[in-house]
Short mmCIF file of C-alpha atoms in Angstrom, two decimals:
data_model
loop_
_atom_site.label_atom_id
_atom_site.label_comp_id
_atom_site.label_asym_id
_atom_site.label_seq_id
_atom_site.Cartn_x
_atom_site.Cartn_y
_atom_site.Cartn_z
CA UNK F 1 -22.24 -11.56 21.83
CA UNK F 2 -23.17 -8.03 21.44
CA UNK F 3 -20.76 -6.33 19.07
CA UNK F 4 -19.53 -2.63 20.48
CA UNK F 5 -17.88 -1.51 17.25
CA UNK F 6 -19.37 1.44 15.95
CA UNK F 7 -21.13 1.43 12.58
CA UNK F 8 -19.94 4.93 11.90
CA UNK F 9 -16.31 4.77 13.05
CA UNK F 10 -13.66 5.37 10.66
CA UNK F 11 -12.24 1.79 10.76
CA UNK F 12 -15.49 0.37 9.93
CA UNK F 13 -16.03 2.84 6.97
CA UNK F 14 -12.42 1.50 5.60
CA UNK F 15 -13.03 -2.18 6.22
CA UNK F 16 -16.04 -2.03 4.02
CA UNK F 17 -14.07 -1.12 1.17
CA UNK F 18 -14.49 -4.35 -0.57
CA UNK F 19 -18.38 -4.03 -0.07
CA UNK F 20 -20.16 -0.86 -1.42
CA UNK F 21 -18.02 2.38 -0.60
CA UNK F 22 -15.57 2.29 -3.60
CA UNK F 23 -17.30 -0.35 -5.92
CA UNK F 24 -18.94 1.30 -8.83
CA UNK F 25 -20.95 -1.61 -9.39
CA UNK F 26 -22.82 -3.32 -6.36
CA UNK F 27 -21.73 -7.00 -5.34
CA UNK F 28 -23.52 -7.06 -2.19
CA UNK F 29 -27.10 -5.74 -3.05
CA UNK F 30 -26.56 -2.36 -1.15
CA UNK F 31 -26.59 -0.52 -4.51
CA UNK F 32 -27.93 -1.03 -8.10
CA UNK F 33 -25.73 -0.28 -11.21
CA UNK F 34 -22.93 2.30 -11.50
CA UNK F 35 -22.35 5.10 -9.21
CA UNK F 36 -22.51 7.93 -11.80
CA UNK F 37 -21.04 10.49 -9.20
CA UNK F 38 -19.10 10.65 -6.16
CA UNK F 39 -18.94 13.68 -3.99
CA UNK F 40 -20.99 15.61 -6.50
CA UNK F 41 -18.25 14.85 -9.17
CA UNK F 42 -19.16 12.37 -12.42
CA UNK F 43 -17.49 9.02 -12.70
CA UNK F 44 -16.62 7.98 -16.02
CA UNK F 45 -16.84 4.11 -16.81
CA UNK F 46 -16.77 4.52 -20.65
CA UNK F 47 -13.49 3.69 -22.39
CA UNK F 48 -14.84 5.97 -25.33
CA UNK F 49 -14.84 8.92 -23.27
CA UNK F 50 -11.65 8.71 -21.75
CA UNK F 51 -9.65 11.88 -22.89
CA UNK F 52 -6.61 12.02 -25.05
CA UNK F 53 -3.56 12.25 -23.15
CA UNK F 54 0.19 11.61 -23.52
CA UNK F 55 2.31 10.35 -20.40
CA UNK F 56 5.46 12.19 -19.38
CA UNK F 57 8.54 10.08 -20.63
CA UNK F 58 9.73 7.91 -17.66
CA UNK F 59 13.48 8.09 -19.23
CA UNK F 60 13.48 11.73 -19.73
CA UNK F 61 15.42 13.85 -17.23
CA UNK F 62 14.35 17.06 -16.38
CA UNK F 63 17.03 18.55 -18.48
CA UNK F 64 15.74 16.87 -21.53
CA UNK F 65 18.31 14.40 -21.95
CA UNK F 66 17.37 10.60 -22.24
CA UNK F 67 18.28 7.94 -19.80
CA UNK F 68 20.22 4.96 -21.61
CA UNK F 69 21.44 2.62 -18.91
CA UNK F 70 20.70 1.85 -15.44
CA UNK F 71 23.42 3.84 -13.89
CA UNK F 72 21.89 6.93 -14.94
CA UNK F 73 18.39 5.98 -13.77
CA UNK F 74 20.02 4.84 -10.60
CA UNK F 75 22.09 8.35 -10.21
CA UNK F 76 19.91 11.06 -11.76
CA UNK F 77 16.32 9.97 -13.14
CA UNK F 78 15.42 7.99 -9.85
CA UNK F 79 16.36 10.67 -7.35
CA UNK F 80 14.43 13.35 -9.56
CA UNK F 81 11.35 11.17 -9.55
CA UNK F 82 11.56 10.25 -5.89
CA UNK F 83 11.62 14.08 -5.29
CA UNK F 84 8.52 14.73 -7.53
CA UNK F 85 6.48 12.35 -5.79
CA UNK F 86 7.34 13.53 -2.66
CA UNK F 87 6.84 17.30 -3.46
CA UNK F 88 3.49 16.72 -5.85
CA UNK F 89 1.54 13.87 -4.54
CA UNK F 90 2.53 11.95 -1.24
CA UNK F 91 4.64 14.46 0.68
CA UNK F 92 8.02 14.28 2.39
CA UNK F 93 8.71 12.23 5.60
CA UNK F 94 10.81 12.84 8.62
CA UNK F 95 13.90 10.85 9.26
CA UNK F 96 13.52 7.77 11.76
CA UNK F 97 16.22 8.54 14.21
CA UNK F 98 14.13 8.11 17.01
CA UNK F 99 12.80 4.64 16.11
CA UNK F 100 13.55 1.58 18.56
CA UNK F 101 11.81 -1.39 19.24
CA UNK F 102 11.08 -4.08 22.01
CA UNK F 103 10.83 -7.81 21.29
CA UNK F 104 7.37 -8.80 23.61
CA UNK F 105 7.70 -12.58 22.32
CA UNK F 106 11.11 -14.11 21.06
CA UNK F 107 9.80 -17.26 19.68
CA UNK F 108 6.73 -19.35 20.41
CA UNK F 109 6.17 -22.65 18.92
CA UNK F 110 2.73 -22.62 17.00
CA UNK F 111 0.85 -24.03 14.11
CA UNK F 112 1.53 -27.66 15.80
CA UNK F 113 5.23 -26.77 15.91
CA UNK F 114 5.51 -25.98 11.96
CA UNK F 115 6.17 -22.22 12.71
CA UNK F 116 7.18 -19.67 15.63
CA UNK F 117 5.58 -16.77 16.67
CA UNK F 118 7.25 -13.39 17.32
CA UNK F 119 5.58 -10.41 18.57
CA UNK F 120 7.56 -6.94 18.35
CA UNK F 121 6.71 -3.51 19.59
CA UNK F 122 7.80 -0.82 17.17
CA UNK F 123 8.43 2.48 19.12
CA UNK F 124 8.36 5.86 16.82
CA UNK F 125 9.61 8.15 19.15
CA UNK F 126 11.57 8.12 22.55
CA UNK F 127 8.22 8.08 24.34
CA UNK F 128 7.12 4.44 24.79
CA UNK F 129 3.89 5.32 26.05
CA UNK F 130 2.60 6.42 22.72
CA UNK F 131 3.38 6.45 18.99
CA UNK F 132 4.07 2.77 18.75
CA UNK F 133 2.83 -0.20 16.57
CA UNK F 134 2.56 -4.13 17.04
CA UNK F 135 4.57 -6.12 14.61
CA UNK F 136 3.35 -9.92 14.37
CA UNK F 137 5.66 -12.34 12.64
CA UNK F 138 5.11 -15.99 12.03
CA UNK F 139 8.32 -18.05 10.75
CA UNK F 140 8.87 -21.63 9.53
CA UNK F 141 10.33 -23.60 12.33
CA UNK F 142 13.01 -25.26 10.41
CA UNK F 143 14.22 -22.37 8.26
CA UNK F 144 17.53 -20.50 9.64
CA UNK F 145 16.43 -17.46 7.74
CA UNK F 146 13.55 -17.21 6.07
CA UNK F 147 11.66 -14.93 3.20
CA UNK F 148 9.05 -12.88 4.63
CA UNK F 149 5.47 -11.44 3.29
CA UNK F 150 5.03 -8.24 5.33
CA UNK F 151 1.14 -7.32 5.13
CA UNK F 152 0.04 -3.87 6.20
CA UNK F 153 -3.57 -4.47 7.19
CA UNK F 154 -6.92 -2.38 8.05
CA UNK F 155 -7.42 -4.29 11.22
CA UNK F 156 -5.13 -5.13 14.44
CA UNK F 157 -3.11 -8.19 14.36
CA UNK F 158 -5.47 -9.92 16.86
CA UNK F 159 -8.13 -9.76 14.19
CA UNK F 160 -5.99 -10.25 11.27
CA UNK F 161 -5.03 -13.82 12.02
CA UNK F 162 -6.71 -16.97 13.87
CA UNK F 163 -4.36 -17.15 17.12
CA UNK F 164 -5.47 -16.55 20.54
CA UNK F 165 -2.27 -16.20 21.54
CA UNK F 166 -1.69 -12.67 19.72
CA UNK F 167 -1.54 -9.53 21.76
CA UNK F 168 -4.79 -7.85 21.88
CA UNK F 169 -3.81 -4.59 20.66
CA UNK F 170 -5.99 -1.39 20.33
CA UNK F 171 -7.92 0.43 17.36
CA UNK F 172 -9.72 3.67 16.48
CA UNK F 173 -13.07 4.63 17.34
CA UNK F 174 -14.86 7.64 15.53
CA UNK F 175 -14.30 9.87 18.76
CA UNK F 176 -10.45 9.55 18.02
CA UNK F 177 -9.80 7.45 20.88
CA UNK F 178 -8.23 3.94 20.96
CA UNK F 179 -10.27 1.11 22.07
CA UNK F 180 -9.59 -2.72 22.53
CA UNK F 181 -9.77 -4.75 19.56
CA UNK F 182 -12.10 -7.07 21.84
CA UNK F 183 -14.72 -4.38 21.15
CA UNK F 184 -14.15 -4.70 17.38
CA UNK F 185 -15.22 -7.50 14.80
CA UNK F 186 -13.24 -9.51 12.64
CA UNK F 187 -13.61 -8.92 8.80
CA UNK F 188 -11.45 -11.99 7.39
CA UNK F 189 -8.03 -13.61 8.53
CA UNK F 190 -5.04 -14.50 6.92
CA UNK F 191 -4.03 -18.13 6.26
CA UNK F 192 -0.80 -18.16 7.78
CA UNK F 193 -0.40 -21.81 7.67
CA UNK F 194 -0.41 -21.40 3.49
CA UNK F 195 2.84 -19.58 3.53
CA UNK F 196 4.67 -21.16 6.32
CA UNK F 197 4.02 -24.49 4.31
CA UNK F 198 6.16 -23.01 1.30
CA UNK F 199 9.12 -22.01 3.70
CA UNK F 200 7.72 -18.27 3.74
CA UNK F 201 7.41 -16.11 6.76
CA UNK F 202 4.46 -13.75 7.56
CA UNK F 203 3.99 -10.55 9.20
CA UNK F 204 1.17 -8.38 9.93
CA UNK F 205 0.91 -4.47 10.96
CA UNK F 206 -1.90 -2.43 11.53
CA UNK F 207 -1.80 0.92 9.74
CA UNK F 208 -4.05 2.75 12.51
CA UNK F 209 -1.15 1.80 14.90
CA UNK F 210 0.92 4.46 12.70
CA UNK F 211 -1.69 7.04 11.54
CA UNK F 212 -5.30 6.95 11.93
CA UNK F 213 -7.15 6.89 8.44
CA UNK F 214 -9.35 10.04 9.09
CA UNK F 215 -9.28 13.74 8.27
CA UNK F 216 -8.58 14.58 12.09
CA UNK F 217 -6.51 11.65 12.55
CA UNK F 218 -3.16 13.84 12.39
CA UNK F 219 -4.13 15.06 15.97
CA UNK F 220 -3.58 11.46 17.28
CA UNK F 221 -1.00 9.72 14.88
CA UNK F 222 2.66 10.28 13.98
CA UNK F 223 2.08 13.33 11.47
CA UNK F 224 0.76 15.14 14.43
CA UNK F 225 3.69 14.59 16.67
CA UNK F 226 5.83 15.92 14.09
CA UNK F 227 3.90 19.41 13.53
CA UNK F 228 6.06 22.26 14.53
CA UNK F 229 4.71 24.53 17.37
CA UNK F 230 1.74 26.78 16.17
CA UNK F 231 1.12 24.33 13.05
CA UNK F 232 -2.23 22.70 12.64
CA UNK F 233 -1.36 20.69 9.30
CA UNK F 234 2.02 19.75 7.29
CA UNK F 235 3.29 21.99 4.74
CA UNK F 236 2.00 21.54 1.25
CA UNK F 237 5.04 19.49 0.48
CA UNK F 238 5.23 17.19 3.60
CA UNK F 239 3.62 13.93 4.43
CA UNK F 240 0.12 12.86 4.04
CA UNK F 241 -1.60 9.62 5.57
CA UNK F 242 -0.02 7.48 2.83
CA UNK F 243 3.63 8.72 3.51
CA UNK F 244 2.95 8.33 7.22
CA UNK F 245 1.94 4.44 6.71
CA UNK F 246 5.01 4.44 4.37
CA UNK F 247 7.12 5.95 7.10
CA UNK F 248 6.09 3.23 9.43
CA UNK F 249 6.72 0.32 7.44
CA UNK F 250 10.21 1.67 6.87
CA UNK F 251 10.37 1.81 10.92
CA UNK F 252 9.16 -1.94 10.62
CA UNK F 253 12.07 -2.82 8.25
CA UNK F 254 14.55 -1.24 10.56
CA UNK F 255 13.65 -3.88 13.42
CA UNK F 256 13.26 -6.77 10.42
CA UNK F 257 16.70 -6.15 9.18
CA UNK F 258 18.05 -7.05 13.02
CA UNK F 259 16.47 -10.14 13.21
CA UNK F 260 18.79 -12.70 12.10
CA UNK F 261 15.98 -15.50 11.46
CA UNK F 262 14.63 -13.21 9.20
CA UNK F 263 16.40 -12.78 5.41
CA UNK F 264 16.31 -9.37 5.14
CA UNK F 265 16.98 -9.50 1.58
CA UNK F 266 13.79 -11.23 0.86
CA UNK F 267 11.25 -9.03 2.52
CA UNK F 268 7.88 -8.63 0.33
CA UNK F 269 5.46 -5.92 1.09
CA UNK F 270 1.80 -6.22 0.62
CA UNK F 271 -1.19 -3.72 0.79
CA UNK F 272 -5.03 -3.43 -0.48
CA UNK F 273 -6.62 -0.57 -1.92
CA UNK F 274 -5.22 2.71 -0.08
CA UNK F 275 -2.71 0.19 1.56
CA UNK F 276 -1.84 -0.91 -2.09
CA UNK F 277 -0.98 2.68 -2.91
CA UNK F 278 1.04 2.70 0.14
CA UNK F 279 2.99 -0.79 -0.59
CA UNK F 280 3.93 0.99 -3.82
CA UNK F 281 5.23 4.34 -2.49
CA UNK F 282 6.82 2.37 0.37
CA UNK F 283 8.58 -0.20 -2.19
CA UNK F 284 9.51 2.79 -4.45
CA UNK F 285 10.83 5.25 -1.51
CA UNK F 286 12.59 2.13 0.36
CA UNK F 287 14.80 -0.08 -1.73
CA UNK F 288 15.36 -2.34 1.11
CA UNK F 289 11.93 -3.93 0.18
CA UNK F 290 13.00 -6.68 -2.08
CA UNK F 291 9.54 -7.25 -3.66
CA UNK F 292 6.34 -5.43 -3.52
CA UNK F 293 2.50 -7.08 -4.27
CA UNK F 294 0.09 -4.07 -4.49
CA UNK F 295 -3.47 -5.02 -4.55
CA UNK F 296 -6.16 -2.99 -6.35
CA UNK F 297 -3.94 0.33 -5.62
CA UNK F 298 -6.15 2.28 -8.32
CA UNK F 299 -5.97 5.97 -8.31
CA UNK F 300 -2.91 7.40 -6.58
CA UNK F 301 -1.26 3.82 -6.91
CA UNK F 302 -0.86 1.94 -10.09
CA UNK F 303 -3.67 3.51 -12.08
CA UNK F 304 -2.96 6.24 -14.73
CA UNK F 305 -4.52 9.27 -13.56
CA UNK F 306 -4.69 10.78 -16.96
CA UNK F 307 -7.23 8.13 -18.13
CA UNK F 308 -9.84 9.92 -15.90
CA UNK F 309 -11.81 6.54 -15.70
CA UNK F 310 -13.27 5.40 -12.46
CA UNK F 311 -11.85 7.34 -9.42
CA UNK F 312 -9.91 10.56 -10.16
CA UNK F 313 -7.30 12.67 -8.48
CA UNK F 314 -10.48 15.02 -8.18
CA UNK F 315 -12.59 12.23 -6.39
CA UNK F 316 -9.67 11.86 -3.95
CA UNK F 317 -8.80 15.37 -3.01
CA UNK F 318 -12.10 16.34 -2.53
CA UNK F 319 -12.55 17.70 1.22
CA UNK F 320 -15.32 15.32 2.15
CA UNK F 321 -13.00 12.42 0.94
CA UNK F 322 -9.23 11.36 1.14
CA UNK F 323 -7.54 14.82 0.55
CA UNK F 324 -5.52 13.91 3.78
CA UNK F 325 -3.83 10.86 2.36
CA UNK F 326 -1.75 12.92 0.18
CA UNK F 327 0.36 16.17 0.37
CA UNK F 328 -1.68 19.33 -0.20
CA UNK F 329 0.07 19.94 -3.24
CA UNK F 330 -1.82 16.87 -4.95
CA UNK F 331 -4.88 19.27 -5.02
CA UNK F 332 -3.40 21.08 -7.64
CA UNK F 333 -4.09 18.50 -10.37
CA UNK F 334 -7.50 17.75 -9.45
CA UNK F 335 -9.19 19.65 -12.31
CA UNK F 336 -6.28 18.67 -14.91
CA UNK F 337 -4.19 15.71 -14.24
CA UNK F 338 -2.31 16.37 -17.44
CA UNK F 339 -0.31 19.41 -15.69
CA UNK F 340 1.02 16.74 -13.12
CA UNK F 341 4.71 15.95 -13.72
CA UNK F 342 4.18 12.47 -12.63
CA UNK F 343 1.79 9.96 -13.06
CA UNK F 344 1.54 6.33 -12.04
CA UNK F 345 3.71 4.60 -14.40
CA UNK F 346 6.43 6.52 -12.98
CA UNK F 347 5.42 5.00 -9.54
CA UNK F 348 5.69 1.62 -10.88
CA UNK F 349 8.81 2.20 -12.69
CA UNK F 350 10.53 3.25 -9.15
CA UNK F 351 10.24 -0.36 -7.99
CA UNK F 352 12.67 -1.52 -10.66
CA UNK F 353 14.60 -3.62 -11.14
CA UNK F 354 12.78 -5.37 -7.89
CA UNK F 355 9.88 -7.68 -8.59
CA UNK F 356 6.42 -6.22 -8.49
CA UNK F 357 2.94 -7.69 -8.75
CA UNK F 358 -0.03 -5.55 -9.59
CA UNK F 359 -3.09 -7.35 -8.86
CA UNK F 360 -6.36 -6.43 -9.51
CA UNK F 361 -10.01 -7.45 -10.75
CA UNK F 362 -11.84 -7.27 -13.97
CA UNK F 363 -14.86 -5.64 -12.60
CA UNK F 364 -13.24 -3.23 -10.25
CA UNK F 365 -14.08 -0.30 -12.43
CA UNK F 366 -13.70 2.20 -9.69
CA UNK F 367 -9.87 1.36 -9.60
CA UNK F 368 -9.44 0.87 -13.28
CA UNK F 369 -7.78 -2.41 -13.99
CA UNK F 370 -7.05 -1.55 -17.41
CA UNK F 371 -5.38 1.46 -16.02
CA UNK F 372 -3.12 -0.63 -14.05
CA UNK F 373 -2.16 -2.65 -16.92
CA UNK F 374 -1.42 0.58 -19.13
CA UNK F 375 1.08 1.71 -16.12
CA UNK F 376 2.95 -1.34 -16.17
CA UNK F 377 3.43 -1.46 -19.96
CA UNK F 378 4.72 2.22 -19.79
CA UNK F 379 6.97 1.27 -16.78
CA UNK F 380 8.64 -1.61 -18.97
CA UNK F 381 11.60 0.43 -20.30
CA UNK F 382 12.93 0.96 -16.91
CA UNK F 383 12.86 -2.83 -16.10
CA UNK F 384 14.58 -3.54 -19.39
CA UNK F 385 17.44 -1.10 -18.64
CA UNK F 386 18.50 -3.82 -15.69
CA UNK F 387 17.80 -6.59 -17.95
CA UNK F 388 14.58 -7.57 -16.13
CA UNK F 389 11.53 -8.73 -17.83
CA UNK F 390 8.40 -6.62 -17.80
CA UNK F 391 4.86 -7.76 -19.02
CA UNK F 392 6.20 -8.26 -22.65
CA UNK F 393 2.56 -7.87 -24.16
CA UNK F 394 0.56 -4.90 -25.11
CA UNK F 395 -2.57 -6.95 -25.08
CA UNK F 396 -4.65 -6.48 -21.76
CA UNK F 397 -4.81 -10.24 -20.47
CA UNK F 398 -8.11 -11.86 -19.54
CA UNK F 399 -9.17 -12.49 -16.05
CA UNK F 400 -7.37 -15.32 -14.73
CA UNK F 401 -3.99 -15.06 -16.74
CA UNK F 402 -1.30 -14.08 -14.54
CA UNK F 403 1.80 -12.52 -15.94
CA UNK F 404 4.51 -13.30 -13.16
CA UNK F 405 7.83 -11.86 -14.62
CA UNK F 406 9.90 -9.40 -12.89
CA UNK F 407 7.15 -6.79 -13.61
CA UNK F 408 3.99 -8.55 -13.24
CA UNK F 409 -0.08 -8.23 -13.59
CA UNK F 410 -2.82 -10.44 -12.34
CA UNK F 411 -6.45 -9.48 -12.68
CA UNK F 412 -9.02 -12.14 -10.92
CA UNK F 413 -12.90 -12.31 -11.92
CA UNK F 414 -14.40 -10.12 -9.40
CA UNK F 415 -14.06 -6.65 -7.65
CA UNK F 416 -12.18 -4.80 -5.22
CA UNK F 417 -9.82 -6.69 -3.01
CA UNK F 418 -8.20 -10.16 -2.79
CA UNK F 419 -9.96 -13.37 -3.06
CA UNK F 420 -8.80 -16.50 -1.60
CA UNK F 421 -7.23 -17.57 -4.77
CA UNK F 422 -5.22 -14.82 -5.08
CA UNK F 423 -3.03 -15.52 -2.28
CA UNK F 424 -1.91 -18.64 -4.68
CA UNK F 425 -0.82 -16.37 -7.05
CA UNK F 426 1.08 -14.44 -4.53
CA UNK F 427 3.02 -17.32 -3.18
CA UNK F 428 3.59 -18.56 -6.76
CA UNK F 429 5.24 -15.03 -7.57
CA UNK F 430 7.12 -15.15 -4.19
CA UNK F 431 8.45 -18.56 -5.12
CA UNK F 432 9.66 -17.61 -8.31
CA UNK F 433 11.56 -14.60 -7.37
CA UNK F 434 12.67 -15.61 -3.73
CA UNK F 435 13.16 -19.31 -3.93
CA UNK F 436 13.88 -19.60 -7.83
CA UNK F 437 10.97 -22.00 -8.29
#
């Protein structure tokens, strides 16, 4: 069958993340050796060249006082940090007052009766012809109220699982038009059975249904809908694409809370790469998500920006790359991340006291796996305020050594994105914190 998927389309570019576009070392044969510069900007992979830096104190209020208890964190420090991340990194989001939904499929038996499948359309505006996302849900058939693993994906639902009963859906091409997913290609599928057999439900949503992942995407996505008359872009402290995806996930949560067959107190959120950043920011901003797993979130996610190792703020905000994923204010910190009032450890800390697993790969240098570990260590005092367990070590663990405390870290032997065995770790983390196993 001849594929009609355009190799130059934005979605194809994003789905090649795990191949060569963001990897500093080739794992595919497409490139040889480290990428010494990206977008004309040098890349550092040498620990001896990491500049001296000091992290902002996650427990110091803007008035200089020290946070000494969980109550002060909740009432004062947490709101301060949310505001700073809104203003300086991700951008403010609008309310969700127009969100509504329609259940397209209420519960069809699948997986030889082991699960039921639900399909729901989330409408982001009053208009049901546009600005909508398909939410695919699988739940264990014998469980009255199941925990749920919600994955925000690079591909539409019908390409993310092996199930001919999933609604086809649409995807973006490079011309800014939505095309049927039948004209696209599969890039791997999720093993739903693995979760169902452990009593855990699975849900999928396609990020492109919320906001297209390219610079002109705001013309077609939810950001553009909210632009005021005469505006061609959001204000400097208003949402970029990551906040848009986070906003869409909160809309999905609005539905999930209404479904009595789902334990809305046990919903885990998962994303990879830029969607790992999205999972972190969503979990930080929306406390209804009970657990977060962020895979290879790197710069703008769990990796310390001040380390300037691998991808940096300057790489991300370059006009040829991913500036549109952040609010415009982020560009102020490209030349000197030390001037930014926030860094990744603060984003990690905002998930506390809920369980958070940072998963990465030991050869994913571009995403700085050590920087993610440093971030988790620096966020640990906030978990301790709540009597929760952080990593409890300052020694960077070897690949294959999971730390699955309330604040967890796991690094597989390999590069960017998850490998099949990582899902066993995810399930172990979910079982420990959701099922007390």
